[in-house]
């Protein structure tokens, strides 16, 4: 399972809140729940914990036997698929409110996998730019051409080099995965 999240805010308090969210999701991951049930349980735990920081979260679970990836989303940006020919596309994912809003209704959707490609999860620091619509920023990511056959570090370095050309004001987290087959 791949998990990426982003707590709103900066500084020590945000880092502490992210640590709590991470521990909570790690415990839920071993529960056997479906992805959307995990997010709903996390939402209930957040409501009872007194956390004052809202967080986005995207869960992705690959199944190499069926070459599919299932997703559940709590207000996070869409993952990217880097296709074998180097094209980049956004993966449609379910919508859901961020954790900590008290409005958590989530769903799990399953999409085709990325045979010969790479799945990339990222935080909003990669794409958000002051005075630019987020859809414009996301579209710019799909214009990248990356070689998915190389090392994952090379792919991540290429994406970060692209991000460095903009006016990023937030931290960036990237998570890349490649399926290995059964």
Coordinates of C-alpha atoms in Angstrom, one line a residue:
X1 CA 0.0 0.0 0.0
X2 CA 1.2 3.5 -0.8
X3 CA 0.1 6.4 1.4
X4 CA 0.7 10.1 0.9
X5 CA -0.7 13.0 2.9
X6 CA -0.2 16.6 3.7
X7 CA -1.2 18.5 6.8
X8 CA -2.2 22.1 6.4
X9 CA 0.2 24.5 7.9
X10 CA 3.9 24.6 8.6
X11 CA 6.3 24.3 11.5
X12 CA 6.6 22.0 14.4
X13 CA 2.9 21.8 15.1
X14 CA 2.2 20.6 11.6
X15 CA 5.0 18.0 11.8
X16 CA 3.6 16.7 15.1
X17 CA 0.1 16.4 13.6
X18 CA 1.5 14.6 10.5
X19 CA 3.3 12.2 12.8
X20 CA 0.0 11.4 14.6
X21 CA -1.8 10.9 11.2
X22 CA 1.0 8.6 10.0
X23 CA 0.8 6.5 13.1
X24 CA -2.9 6.3 13.0
X25 CA -2.9 5.2 9.3
X26 CA -0.2 2.7 9.9
X27 CA -2.3 1.0 12.6
X28 CA -5.4 1.1 10.3
X29 CA -3.4 -0.5 7.4
X30 CA -3.0 -3.7 9.4
X31 CA -6.7 -3.9 10.2
X32 CA -7.9 -5.6 7.0
X33 CA -10.3 -2.7 6.2
X34 CA -10.9 -1.6 2.7
X35 CA -9.3 1.7 1.7
X36 CA -12.4 3.8 2.1
X37 CA -13.1 2.2 5.4
X38 CA -9.6 3.1 6.6
X39 CA -10.2 6.8 5.7
X40 CA -13.6 6.8 7.4
X41 CA -12.0 5.3 10.5
X42 CA -9.2 7.8 10.4
X43 CA -11.8 10.6 10.1
X44 CA -13.6 9.3 13.2
X45 CA -10.3 9.0 15.1
X46 CA -9.4 12.6 14.2
X47 CA -12.8 13.8 15.3
X48 CA -12.3 12.1 18.7
X49 CA -8.6 13.2 19.1
X50 CA -8.9 16.9 19.1
X51 CA -6.5 17.4 16.2
X52 CA -6.9 20.9 14.9
X53 CA -5.1 20.4 11.7
X54 CA -6.9 19.3 8.5
X55 CA -4.9 16.8 6.3
X56 CA -5.3 15.4 2.9
X57 CA -4.5 11.8 2.3
X58 CA -4.4 9.4 -0.7
X59 CA -4.3 5.7 -0.4
X60 CA -3.2 3.4 -3.3
X61 CA -3.1 -0.4 -3.2
X62 CA -1.8 -2.3 -6.2
X63 CA -2.7 -5.8 -7.2
X64 CA -0.1 -7.3 -9.5
X65 CA -2.2 -10.4 -10.2
X66 CA -5.0 -8.3 -11.8
X67 CA -2.7 -5.3 -12.8
X68 CA -5.0 -2.9 -11.1
X69 CA -4.6 -0.2 -8.4
X70 CA -7.3 0.8 -6.0
X71 CA -7.5 4.3 -4.6
X72 CA -9.3 6.1 -1.8
X73 CA -8.9 9.9 -1.4
X74 CA -9.4 12.4 1.4
X75 CA -9.0 15.7 -0.5
X76 CA -5.6 14.9 -2.1
X77 CA -4.4 15.7 -5.6
X78 CA -4.6 13.0 -8.3
X79 CA -1.7 10.6 -8.7
X80 CA 0.3 10.4 -11.9
X81 CA 0.9 7.5 -14.2
X82 CA 4.2 7.6 -16.1
X83 CA 3.5 5.4 -19.1
X84 CA 6.1 3.2 -20.8
X85 CA 6.4 5.7 -23.7
X86 CA 7.2 8.5 -21.2
X87 CA 3.8 10.3 -21.4
X88 CA 2.4 11.4 -18.1
X89 CA -1.3 11.3 -17.2
X90 CA -3.4 12.1 -14.2
X91 CA -5.3 9.1 -12.7
X92 CA -9.0 9.8 -12.1
X93 CA -9.6 9.2 -8.4
X94 CA -12.6 9.4 -6.0
X95 CA -13.3 12.7 -4.3
X96 CA -13.6 13.0 -0.6
X97 CA -13.1 15.7 2.0
X98 CA -9.8 16.1 3.8
X99 CA -9.4 14.3 7.2
X100 CA -10.5 16.5 10.1
X101 CA -13.4 18.3 8.4
X102 CA -16.0 16.1 10.0
X103 CA -17.7 15.4 6.6
X104 CA -15.8 12.2 5.7
X105 CA -17.6 10.0 3.2
X106 CA -15.1 8.1 1.1
X107 CA -15.1 5.5 -1.6
X108 CA -12.6 3.1 -3.2
X109 CA -12.2 3.0 -6.9
X110 CA -10.1 0.6 -9.0
X111 CA -8.2 1.6 -12.1
X112 CA -5.9 -0.1 -14.5
X113 CA -2.3 -0.5 -13.4
X114 CA 0.8 0.9 -15.0
X115 CA 2.5 -2.1 -16.7
X116 CA 6.0 -1.0 -17.7
X117 CA 5.4 2.4 -16.1
X118 CA 5.5 4.2 -12.8
X119 CA 2.9 5.5 -10.4
X120 CA 3.7 8.8 -8.7
X121 CA 2.1 10.3 -5.6
X122 CA 3.0 13.8 -4.6
X123 CA 2.0 16.7 -2.3
X124 CA 0.6 20.0 -3.4
X125 CA 4.0 21.8 -3.1
X126 CA 4.9 20.2 -6.4
X127 CA 2.2 22.0 -8.3
X128 CA 0.6 24.9 -6.4
X129 CA 1.8 28.3 -7.6
X130 CA 0.7 31.7 -6.4
X131 CA -1.9 33.3 -8.6
X132 CA -2.2 30.1 -10.9
X133 CA -5.2 27.9 -11.1
X134 CA -4.4 24.4 -9.8
X135 CA -5.8 22.8 -13.0
X136 CA -3.2 24.8 -15.0
X137 CA -0.4 23.4 -12.7
X138 CA -1.7 19.9 -13.0
X139 CA -1.9 20.1 -16.8
X140 CA 1.8 21.2 -16.8
X141 CA 2.7 18.0 -15.1
X142 CA 1.0 16.0 -17.9
X143 CA 3.3 17.8 -20.4
X144 CA 6.4 16.3 -18.9
X145 CA 8.1 13.5 -20.7
X146 CA 9.9 11.0 -18.4
X147 CA 11.6 7.7 -19.0
X148 CA 9.9 5.2 -16.7
X149 CA 12.5 2.5 -17.4
X150 CA 15.3 4.3 -15.5
X151 CA 15.8 4.3 -11.8
X152 CA 13.1 5.8 -9.7
X153 CA 15.6 8.2 -8.2
X154 CA 16.2 9.6 -11.8
X155 CA 12.5 10.0 -12.3
X156 CA 12.1 11.8 -9.0
X157 CA 15.1 14.1 -9.8
X158 CA 13.6 15.0 -13.1
X159 CA 10.3 15.9 -11.6
X160 CA 12.0 18.0 -8.9
X161 CA 14.1 19.8 -11.5
X162 CA 10.8 20.6 -13.3
X163 CA 9.3 21.9 -10.0
X164 CA 12.4 24.0 -9.3
X165 CA 11.6 26.1 -12.4
X166 CA 8.4 27.5 -10.8
X167 CA 7.8 29.6 -7.8
X168 CA 7.2 26.8 -5.2
X169 CA 6.5 28.0 -1.7
X170 CA 5.6 24.7 0.0
X171 CA 7.4 21.6 0.9
X172 CA 7.3 18.7 -1.7
X173 CA 6.9 15.0 -1.0
X174 CA 7.1 12.5 -3.8
X175 CA 6.5 8.8 -3.8
X176 CA 7.2 6.6 -6.9
X177 CA 6.4 3.0 -7.4
X178 CA 6.8 0.4 -10.1
X179 CA 5.0 -2.9 -10.3
X180 CA 7.2 -6.0 -10.5
X181 CA 4.5 -8.5 -11.6
X182 CA 3.5 -11.6 -9.7

